[in-house]
């Protein structure tokens, strides 16, 4: 039988589009960055960045507690990437671990084989976790970790108990599964979500007990230990202890979302450790990547995990995705966990965070018509301002009071913008209670940094709300 030769294919020339190089990107001026952001990323978001004056900043580098902008200005970071920067910016030990990994040409994707880095990271997370929390799923984000946690809980609870309890003002992620448990219309939009949920007030143990008693289909409850987006809201120790008892009594699986409040931020590795309780499943992300990698993790009790995925037939139902357990990311997290303990960062978070709360309470006493509340643990602190009308002279309050709902968040926004512009301090905000400024500085924060921030805030508030508003309006017109 004659052999037919395949025809030779002429090499095809593919025209390279006009692409930016890394050096081109580094050299982009702010005006061009603005054009590209509005053209290709999020034009609506740019509106808020411009309102706050954030659009004028081009970060050239970052180190420790500071961003450095295009003018060489050092910006003190009390935002901390919503809790993603426990070690500050570019911690030298983290950089060195990543450099060595790259120089040795270590492997990244090891889907076909076991990875020494993924297994070591999983073992480290089990060692850091109390009780029987020792089975680990690795992903790339908090949302992915929470998706894994919720799916595990649902499978372990079984098909006859598919319902999940969640709390008012919760935030568990924006991916479609956990969006069902995220209590915010802004994020829910008009997406079609599952209806196997039960909503209860956060911190109300009677509401939880009533739900468990009245609905035998409830198989899981999902709660942030500290509500970040809700405005840094905590529940009493008694709540968590009774919750553990109720879950045991009714056979309900407790999922603790520690994506933002975990990894030492409150002064303990997990925030729930303050209350001497252990959930059935938990999740970490944010600082787990040590500020240089995207890493999320679900950690579960072995018996719960085995109920869901404990046989060869079920093992691959929710196995790691392509980038779960990627080599350099795991090496980064391994080094980060060691730094967390070696440098006493949890102890520092508790001590310096306590000092931050103490100094802010001093401002609350000094400006009671402006500051409503100071709350939090460690380096997770909420500073809540009064409704706008309450900050004004008495004669103006009745008229402005009718606009308080529409003006929510305006004062915190004005103050945040002026802290950056005039005092080189960056702070964050919250999703649901817009009157709250969220403070999540790196765990390397020092008392001198707290003094710099609080003194700047004191100076700003001392000008009075009317002056703050006038200054902000003037800045928008310039």
Short mmCIF file of C-alpha atoms in Angstrom, two decimals, residues 2-467:
data_model
loop_
_atom_site.label_atom_id
_atom_site.label_comp_id
_atom_site.label_asym_id
_atom_site.label_seq_id
_atom_site.Cartn_x
_atom_site.Cartn_y
_atom_site.Cartn_z
CA UNK A 2 1.59 3.29 -1.06
CA UNK A 3 2.59 5.69 1.68
CA UNK A 4 1.22 9.18 1.23
CA UNK A 5 3.34 12.05 2.43
CA UNK A 6 1.54 14.89 4.15
CA UNK A 7 1.82 18.12 2.20
CA UNK A 8 4.26 20.62 3.56
CA UNK A 9 2.49 23.49 5.24
CA UNK A 10 3.86 26.92 4.56
CA UNK A 11 4.79 28.71 7.78
CA UNK A 12 2.15 31.22 8.64
CA UNK A 13 3.15 34.63 9.84
CA UNK A 14 0.92 35.93 12.63
CA UNK A 15 1.08 39.66 13.07
CA UNK A 16 1.87 40.66 16.62
CA UNK A 17 -0.59 43.24 17.93
CA UNK A 18 0.63 46.48 19.42
CA UNK A 19 1.35 45.19 22.91
CA UNK A 20 2.72 46.92 25.98
CA UNK A 21 5.96 45.51 27.37
CA UNK A 22 6.58 45.32 31.11
CA UNK A 23 8.81 48.39 30.82
CA UNK A 24 6.08 50.20 28.87
CA UNK A 25 3.57 49.39 31.62
CA UNK A 26 5.93 50.58 34.33
CA UNK A 27 6.37 53.90 32.54
CA UNK A 28 2.66 54.60 31.93
CA UNK A 29 1.72 58.15 33.01
CA UNK A 30 -1.41 58.56 35.16
CA UNK A 31 -3.32 60.19 32.29
CA UNK A 32 -2.82 57.14 30.07
CA UNK A 33 -3.58 54.79 32.96
CA UNK A 34 -6.87 56.63 33.38
CA UNK A 35 -7.73 56.18 29.69
CA UNK A 36 -6.93 52.47 29.76
CA UNK A 37 -8.77 51.87 33.04
CA UNK A 38 -11.93 53.46 31.69
CA UNK A 39 -11.59 51.75 28.30
CA UNK A 40 -10.75 48.23 29.45
CA UNK A 41 -11.35 47.72 33.18
CA UNK A 42 -14.19 49.47 35.00
CA UNK A 43 -15.38 52.94 33.98
CA UNK A 44 -18.01 53.03 36.72
CA UNK A 45 -15.48 52.30 39.44
CA UNK A 46 -13.33 55.14 38.18
CA UNK A 47 -16.07 57.56 39.24
CA UNK A 48 -15.50 56.64 42.90
CA UNK A 49 -11.72 56.65 42.58
CA UNK A 50 -11.90 60.18 41.18
CA UNK A 51 -14.30 61.27 43.92
CA UNK A 52 -11.79 60.15 46.56
CA UNK A 53 -8.77 61.50 44.74
CA UNK A 54 -7.28 58.02 44.41
CA UNK A 55 -7.00 58.38 40.63
CA UNK A 56 -4.11 60.82 41.01
CA UNK A 57 -1.84 58.23 42.63
CA UNK A 58 0.46 56.02 40.62
CA UNK A 59 2.21 53.60 42.95
CA UNK A 60 5.81 53.10 41.87
CA UNK A 61 6.90 50.81 44.70
CA UNK A 62 5.96 49.65 48.18
CA UNK A 63 7.89 48.62 51.25
CA UNK A 64 6.86 47.78 54.78
CA UNK A 65 4.03 50.05 55.89
CA UNK A 66 4.25 52.38 52.89
CA UNK A 67 3.31 52.87 49.26
CA UNK A 68 5.62 55.20 47.33
CA UNK A 69 3.96 57.19 44.53
CA UNK A 70 5.21 58.81 41.33
CA UNK A 71 6.36 61.88 43.25
CA UNK A 72 8.29 59.94 45.87
CA UNK A 73 5.54 60.52 48.44
CA UNK A 74 5.30 57.84 51.14
CA UNK A 75 1.69 56.83 51.87
CA UNK A 76 1.07 55.11 55.20
CA UNK A 77 -1.06 52.02 54.56
CA UNK A 78 -3.87 51.54 57.09
CA UNK A 79 -5.98 49.90 54.35
CA UNK A 80 -3.80 46.80 54.03
CA UNK A 81 -5.58 45.42 50.98
CA UNK A 82 -8.65 44.43 53.04
CA UNK A 83 -6.37 42.36 55.26
CA UNK A 84 -4.13 40.94 52.53
CA UNK A 85 -0.88 42.48 53.76
CA UNK A 86 -0.12 40.96 57.14
CA UNK A 87 3.61 41.23 56.44
CA UNK A 88 3.48 44.68 54.92
CA UNK A 89 4.75 45.31 51.42
CA UNK A 90 7.61 43.22 50.04
CA UNK A 91 8.78 41.56 53.23
CA UNK A 92 12.44 40.57 52.66
CA UNK A 93 12.01 36.94 53.76
CA UNK A 94 9.06 36.49 51.41
CA UNK A 95 10.99 38.01 48.52
CA UNK A 96 13.99 35.78 49.23
CA UNK A 97 11.88 32.60 49.29
CA UNK A 98 10.37 33.48 45.93
CA UNK A 99 13.74 34.44 44.44
CA UNK A 100 15.29 31.10 45.41
CA UNK A 101 12.28 29.20 44.06
CA UNK A 102 12.67 30.92 40.69
CA UNK A 103 16.46 30.62 40.53
CA UNK A 104 16.28 26.90 41.22
CA UNK A 105 13.67 26.55 38.45
CA UNK A 106 11.27 24.75 40.73
CA UNK A 107 8.02 23.40 39.31
CA UNK A 108 4.75 25.30 39.39
CA UNK A 109 2.02 23.05 37.98
CA UNK A 110 2.11 19.54 39.41
CA UNK A 111 -1.37 18.27 38.65
CA UNK A 112 -0.18 14.83 37.52
CA UNK A 113 2.12 14.41 40.51
CA UNK A 114 2.08 15.14 44.20
CA UNK A 115 3.58 18.51 45.05
CA UNK A 116 5.97 18.78 47.97
CA UNK A 117 4.95 22.43 48.36
CA UNK A 118 1.19 21.84 48.41
CA UNK A 119 1.50 18.95 50.85
CA UNK A 120 3.85 20.88 53.14
CA UNK A 121 1.52 23.90 53.13
CA UNK A 122 -1.47 21.69 53.93
CA UNK A 123 0.45 20.12 56.82
CA UNK A 124 1.42 23.58 58.11
CA UNK A 125 -2.17 24.80 58.01
CA UNK A 126 -3.29 21.70 59.91
CA UNK A 127 -0.58 22.36 62.51
CA UNK A 128 -1.75 25.97 62.92
CA UNK A 129 -5.41 24.96 63.27
CA UNK A 130 -6.99 23.89 66.57
CA UNK A 131 -8.97 20.74 67.23
CA UNK A 132 -9.51 18.32 64.37
CA UNK A 133 -9.21 20.88 61.55
CA UNK A 134 -6.67 19.03 59.44
CA UNK A 135 -8.00 18.40 55.90
CA UNK A 136 -7.05 21.14 53.44
CA UNK A 137 -8.24 22.31 50.03
CA UNK A 138 -6.03 24.87 48.28
CA UNK A 139 -7.31 27.52 45.87
CA UNK A 140 -6.53 31.01 44.65
CA UNK A 141 -9.01 33.28 46.44
CA UNK A 142 -11.32 33.70 49.39
CA UNK A 143 -14.35 33.15 47.20
CA UNK A 144 -12.91 29.87 45.92
CA UNK A 145 -12.09 28.73 49.45
CA UNK A 146 -15.62 29.56 50.61
CA UNK A 147 -17.15 27.82 47.58
CA UNK A 148 -15.22 24.70 48.58
CA UNK A 149 -16.34 25.09 52.19
CA UNK A 150 -20.03 25.45 51.33
CA UNK A 151 -19.97 22.54 48.87
CA UNK A 152 -18.25 20.34 51.44
CA UNK A 153 -20.80 21.27 54.10
CA UNK A 154 -23.72 20.54 51.79
CA UNK A 155 -22.37 17.14 50.77
CA UNK A 156 -21.47 16.17 54.33
CA UNK A 157 -24.92 17.21 55.59
CA UNK A 158 -26.52 15.02 52.94
CA UNK A 159 -29.29 15.48 50.35
CA UNK A 160 -32.06 15.56 52.95
CA UNK A 161 -30.54 18.63 54.66
CA UNK A 162 -29.66 21.03 51.84
CA UNK A 163 -30.54 24.32 53.57
CA UNK A 164 -27.89 26.78 54.76
CA UNK A 165 -28.25 29.52 57.38
CA UNK A 166 -26.41 32.80 56.83
CA UNK A 167 -26.40 36.19 58.54
CA UNK A 168 -27.62 39.66 57.72
CA UNK A 169 -24.88 41.97 56.40
CA UNK A 170 -22.66 39.02 55.55
CA UNK A 171 -20.03 38.96 52.84
CA UNK A 172 -18.67 35.62 51.64
CA UNK A 173 -17.59 36.39 48.08
CA UNK A 174 -18.84 37.37 44.66
CA UNK A 175 -18.75 34.05 42.81
CA UNK A 176 -22.20 32.70 42.11
CA UNK A 177 -22.38 29.99 44.79
CA UNK A 178 -21.33 32.06 47.81
CA UNK A 179 -23.17 35.08 46.42
CA UNK A 180 -26.27 33.27 47.67
CA UNK A 181 -24.90 33.78 51.20
CA UNK A 182 -23.66 37.33 50.65
CA UNK A 183 -26.30 39.67 52.01
CA UNK A 184 -26.00 42.67 49.74
CA UNK A 185 -28.25 43.72 46.87
CA UNK A 186 -25.38 45.59 45.26
CA UNK A 187 -23.50 42.33 44.68
CA UNK A 188 -26.56 40.14 44.17
CA UNK A 189 -27.75 42.39 41.38
CA UNK A 190 -30.33 40.49 39.38
CA UNK A 191 -28.48 37.18 39.32
CA UNK A 192 -30.62 34.10 39.75
CA UNK A 193 -29.45 32.51 43.00
CA UNK A 194 -30.29 29.28 44.76
CA UNK A 195 -33.13 29.39 47.28
CA UNK A 196 -31.88 26.85 49.83
CA UNK A 197 -30.97 29.53 52.38
CA UNK A 198 -32.27 30.91 55.66
CA UNK A 199 -31.31 34.44 56.76
CA UNK A 200 -30.92 35.39 60.43
CA UNK A 201 -29.63 38.48 62.27
CA UNK A 202 -25.92 38.29 63.08
CA UNK A 203 -25.20 37.59 66.73
CA UNK A 204 -28.77 36.53 67.58
CA UNK A 205 -28.49 33.02 69.00
CA UNK A 206 -32.25 32.75 69.59
CA UNK A 207 -32.85 33.29 65.88
CA UNK A 208 -30.38 30.53 65.07
CA UNK A 209 -31.99 28.14 67.55
CA UNK A 210 -35.48 28.87 66.23
CA UNK A 211 -34.30 28.23 62.67
CA UNK A 212 -32.69 24.92 63.63
CA UNK A 213 -35.77 23.77 65.55
CA UNK A 214 -38.31 24.80 62.94
CA UNK A 215 -36.57 23.50 59.82
CA UNK A 216 -35.07 19.98 59.88
CA UNK A 217 -33.71 20.52 56.35
CA UNK A 218 -31.06 22.92 57.67
CA UNK A 219 -27.70 21.18 57.39
CA UNK A 220 -25.17 24.02 57.67
CA UNK A 221 -24.62 27.52 58.99
CA UNK A 222 -22.08 29.90 57.42
CA UNK A 223 -20.83 32.93 59.39
CA UNK A 224 -17.95 35.38 59.37
CA UNK A 225 -16.41 35.37 62.82
CA UNK A 226 -16.00 39.13 62.47
CA UNK A 227 -18.14 40.80 59.83
CA UNK A 228 -15.80 42.93 57.73
CA UNK A 229 -18.14 44.33 55.10
CA UNK A 230 -20.82 44.76 57.76
CA UNK A 231 -18.66 47.33 59.53
CA UNK A 232 -16.34 45.26 61.78
CA UNK A 233 -19.15 43.65 63.76
CA UNK A 234 -18.51 41.03 66.45
CA UNK A 235 -20.71 38.72 68.47
CA UNK A 236 -20.26 37.96 72.16
CA UNK A 237 -18.26 34.93 73.31
CA UNK A 238 -21.46 33.39 74.68
CA UNK A 239 -22.96 33.46 71.18
CA UNK A 240 -20.19 31.34 69.69
CA UNK A 241 -20.17 28.87 72.57
CA UNK A 242 -23.94 28.39 72.34
CA UNK A 243 -23.68 28.13 68.54
CA UNK A 244 -21.23 25.24 68.89
CA UNK A 245 -23.61 23.51 71.30
CA UNK A 246 -26.61 24.05 69.02
CA UNK A 247 -24.77 22.71 65.98
CA UNK A 248 -23.75 19.60 67.91
CA UNK A 249 -27.27 19.08 69.23
CA UNK A 250 -28.96 19.46 65.84
CA UNK A 251 -26.26 17.90 63.68
CA UNK A 252 -25.64 21.15 61.78
CA UNK A 253 -22.24 21.84 60.20
CA UNK A 254 -20.69 25.18 61.18
CA UNK A 255 -18.59 26.95 58.55
CA UNK A 256 -16.51 29.85 59.91
CA UNK A 257 -15.46 32.34 57.24
CA UNK A 258 -12.04 33.63 58.38
CA UNK A 259 -10.94 34.92 54.98
CA UNK A 260 -10.55 38.47 56.29
CA UNK A 261 -10.40 38.12 60.07
CA UNK A 262 -8.11 35.07 60.15
CA UNK A 263 -4.35 34.60 59.78
CA UNK A 264 -3.49 36.43 62.99
CA UNK A 265 -5.31 39.66 62.27
CA UNK A 266 -7.22 39.74 65.57
CA UNK A 267 -4.28 38.54 67.65
CA UNK A 268 -5.03 34.82 67.27
CA UNK A 269 -4.46 32.67 64.21
CA UNK A 270 -8.23 32.37 63.86
CA UNK A 271 -10.64 34.90 65.33
CA UNK A 272 -12.85 32.08 66.69
CA UNK A 273 -9.97 31.04 68.97
CA UNK A 274 -10.82 34.03 71.19
CA UNK A 275 -13.99 32.14 72.17
CA UNK A 276 -12.58 28.63 72.84
CA UNK A 277 -14.63 27.04 70.07
CA UNK A 278 -13.76 25.17 66.88
CA UNK A 279 -15.98 25.12 63.77
CA UNK A 280 -16.36 22.10 61.48
CA UNK A 281 -14.99 23.92 58.44
CA UNK A 282 -13.14 27.20 58.02
CA UNK A 283 -11.54 29.21 55.22
CA UNK A 284 -8.51 31.48 54.86
CA UNK A 285 -7.17 33.68 52.06
CA UNK A 286 -6.00 37.33 51.96
CA UNK A 287 -2.68 37.31 53.86
CA UNK A 288 -2.21 33.57 53.32
CA UNK A 289 -0.51 34.60 50.07
CA UNK A 290 1.90 36.83 52.05
CA UNK A 291 1.09 39.81 49.86
CA UNK A 292 2.81 38.29 46.82
CA UNK A 293 0.59 35.40 45.72
CA UNK A 294 -3.09 34.56 45.38
CA UNK A 295 -3.78 31.72 47.83
CA UNK A 296 -6.96 30.57 49.53
CA UNK A 297 -7.56 27.51 51.69
CA UNK A 298 -10.42 25.57 53.18
CA UNK A 299 -9.59 23.62 56.34
CA UNK A 300 -12.04 20.99 57.59
CA UNK A 301 -12.43 18.33 60.24
CA UNK A 302 -11.41 14.97 58.85
CA UNK A 303 -14.71 13.23 59.60
CA UNK A 304 -16.67 15.95 57.79
CA UNK A 305 -14.32 15.82 54.81
CA UNK A 306 -14.47 12.05 54.57
CA UNK A 307 -18.27 12.07 54.55
CA UNK A 308 -18.19 14.16 51.42
CA UNK A 309 -15.11 13.03 49.50
CA UNK A 310 -13.71 10.04 51.37
CA UNK A 311 -13.91 7.34 48.69
CA UNK A 312 -12.17 6.93 45.31
CA UNK A 313 -15.57 7.38 43.71
CA UNK A 314 -16.17 10.77 45.36
CA UNK A 315 -12.60 12.04 45.76
CA UNK A 316 -12.55 14.06 42.54
CA UNK A 317 -15.91 15.79 42.95
CA UNK A 318 -14.17 18.90 44.26
CA UNK A 319 -10.45 18.35 43.85
CA UNK A 320 -8.02 21.25 43.44
CA UNK A 321 -8.30 23.34 40.28
CA UNK A 322 -5.38 23.97 37.93
CA UNK A 323 -3.83 26.73 40.03
CA UNK A 324 -4.71 25.30 43.42
CA UNK A 325 -1.43 24.39 45.11
CA UNK A 326 0.72 26.09 42.47
CA UNK A 327 4.38 25.79 43.45
CA UNK A 328 5.65 29.31 44.04
CA UNK A 329 2.40 30.40 45.68
CA UNK A 330 2.65 27.51 48.15
CA UNK A 331 6.31 28.24 48.84
CA UNK A 332 5.33 31.86 49.50
CA UNK A 333 2.63 30.80 51.96
CA UNK A 334 4.95 28.34 53.70
CA UNK A 335 7.48 31.10 54.30
CA UNK A 336 4.71 33.49 55.36
CA UNK A 337 3.42 31.12 58.05
CA UNK A 338 6.93 30.80 59.45
CA UNK A 339 7.41 34.58 59.46
CA UNK A 340 4.06 35.05 61.22
CA UNK A 341 5.29 33.03 64.20
CA UNK A 342 9.03 33.85 64.04
CA UNK A 343 8.41 37.61 64.19
CA UNK A 344 5.59 37.49 66.77
CA UNK A 345 3.16 39.24 64.44
CA UNK A 346 0.03 37.92 66.14
CA UNK A 347 1.24 39.24 69.48
CA UNK A 348 2.08 42.54 67.79
CA UNK A 349 -1.38 42.72 66.22
CA UNK A 350 -3.00 42.30 69.61
CA UNK A 351 -0.75 44.84 71.37
CA UNK A 352 -0.56 47.58 68.73
CA UNK A 353 -4.17 46.99 67.68
CA UNK A 354 -5.19 47.52 71.29
CA UNK A 355 -3.21 50.77 71.31
CA UNK A 356 -4.97 51.87 68.10
CA UNK A 357 -8.38 51.24 69.66
CA UNK A 358 -7.32 53.07 72.82
CA UNK A 359 -6.20 56.15 70.89
CA UNK A 360 -9.31 56.16 68.70
CA UNK A 361 -11.50 55.97 71.81
CA UNK A 362 -9.67 59.09 72.98
CA UNK A 363 -10.79 60.82 69.78
CA UNK A 364 -14.32 59.55 70.33
CA UNK A 365 -14.38 61.30 73.71
CA UNK A 366 -12.96 64.44 72.14
CA UNK A 367 -15.36 64.48 69.15
CA UNK A 368 -18.57 62.76 70.34
CA UNK A 369 -20.70 64.58 67.75
CA UNK A 370 -18.54 63.15 64.94
CA UNK A 371 -17.40 59.70 66.11
CA UNK A 372 -20.17 57.27 67.04
CA UNK A 373 -18.24 54.09 67.80
CA UNK A 374 -14.85 52.40 67.82
CA UNK A 375 -14.78 48.59 67.71
CA UNK A 376 -12.69 45.62 66.68
CA UNK A 377 -9.93 43.26 67.73
CA UNK A 378 -6.23 43.48 66.98
CA UNK A 379 -5.55 44.98 63.57
CA UNK A 380 -9.17 44.78 62.41
CA UNK A 381 -10.83 47.98 63.59
CA UNK A 382 -13.97 49.88 62.62
CA UNK A 383 -14.32 53.64 63.15
CA UNK A 384 -17.98 54.64 62.78
CA UNK A 385 -19.04 58.23 62.26
CA UNK A 386 -22.36 59.73 63.27
CA UNK A 387 -25.04 60.31 60.67
CA UNK A 388 -24.29 63.52 58.85
CA UNK A 389 -27.01 65.60 60.51
CA UNK A 390 -25.72 64.77 64.01
CA UNK A 391 -22.33 66.31 63.24
CA UNK A 392 -23.79 69.72 62.39
CA UNK A 393 -24.98 72.63 64.58
CA UNK A 394 -28.39 71.95 66.19
CA UNK A 395 -30.22 74.45 64.02
CA UNK A 396 -29.25 72.54 60.86
CA UNK A 397 -30.04 69.02 62.07
CA UNK A 398 -33.80 68.74 61.36
CA UNK A 399 -33.41 69.82 57.74
CA UNK A 400 -30.32 67.72 57.01
CA UNK A 401 -31.69 64.76 58.98
CA UNK A 402 -34.13 63.98 56.18
CA UNK A 403 -31.12 63.38 53.92
CA UNK A 404 -29.12 61.21 56.33
CA UNK A 405 -29.78 57.99 54.44
CA UNK A 406 -28.68 59.49 51.13
CA UNK A 407 -25.66 61.10 52.78
CA UNK A 408 -24.49 57.87 54.45
CA UNK A 409 -20.84 57.35 53.72
CA UNK A 410 -20.22 60.91 52.62
CA UNK A 411 -18.38 61.98 55.78
CA UNK A 412 -16.22 58.85 55.87
CA UNK A 413 -15.47 59.42 52.18
CA UNK A 414 -14.56 63.08 52.73
CA UNK A 415 -12.30 62.17 55.63
CA UNK A 416 -10.69 59.29 53.76
CA UNK A 417 -9.99 61.51 50.76
CA UNK A 418 -8.49 64.31 52.87
CA UNK A 419 -6.39 61.88 54.93
CA UNK A 420 -4.77 60.76 51.69
CA UNK A 421 -4.44 64.20 50.14
CA UNK A 422 -3.21 66.17 53.14
CA UNK A 423 -1.71 63.58 55.49
CA UNK A 424 -0.46 60.74 53.23
CA UNK A 425 -2.56 58.09 54.98
CA UNK A 426 -4.67 55.47 53.20
CA UNK A 427 -7.78 53.96 54.83
CA UNK A 428 -10.58 51.68 53.64
CA UNK A 429 -14.38 51.63 53.81
CA UNK A 430 -17.12 49.03 54.36
CA UNK A 431 -19.82 47.68 52.06
CA UNK A 432 -22.96 47.84 54.19
CA UNK A 433 -22.49 50.52 56.83
CA UNK A 434 -20.94 53.27 54.75
CA UNK A 435 -20.37 55.46 57.82
CA UNK A 436 -17.54 53.14 58.87
CA UNK A 437 -13.87 53.53 58.03
CA UNK A 438 -12.18 50.13 58.03
CA UNK A 439 -8.65 49.95 59.43
CA UNK A 440 -6.65 46.81 58.64
CA UNK A 441 -2.99 47.81 58.74
CA UNK A 442 -0.24 45.22 58.23
CA UNK A 443 0.58 43.23 61.35
CA UNK A 444 4.05 44.78 61.36
CA UNK A 445 2.44 48.10 62.38
CA UNK A 446 4.18 50.01 65.18
CA UNK A 447 2.86 52.42 67.80
CA UNK A 448 4.56 55.29 65.94
CA UNK A 449 2.47 54.47 62.84
CA UNK A 450 -0.68 54.55 64.98
CA UNK A 451 0.36 57.92 66.37
CA UNK A 452 0.93 59.29 62.85
CA UNK A 453 -2.51 58.16 61.73
CA UNK A 454 -4.45 59.21 64.84
CA UNK A 455 -2.70 62.58 65.04
CA UNK A 456 -3.59 63.23 61.39
CA UNK A 457 -7.22 62.26 62.03
CA UNK A 458 -7.29 64.48 65.13
CA UNK A 459 -5.99 67.42 63.14
CA UNK A 460 -8.58 66.83 60.42
CA UNK A 461 -11.56 66.43 62.78
CA UNK A 462 -10.44 69.48 64.75
CA UNK A 463 -11.27 71.63 61.74
CA UNK A 464 -14.95 70.76 62.11
CA UNK A 465 -17.33 69.05 59.70
CA UNK A 466 -18.39 72.23 57.87
CA UNK A 467 -14.74 73.02 57.07
#
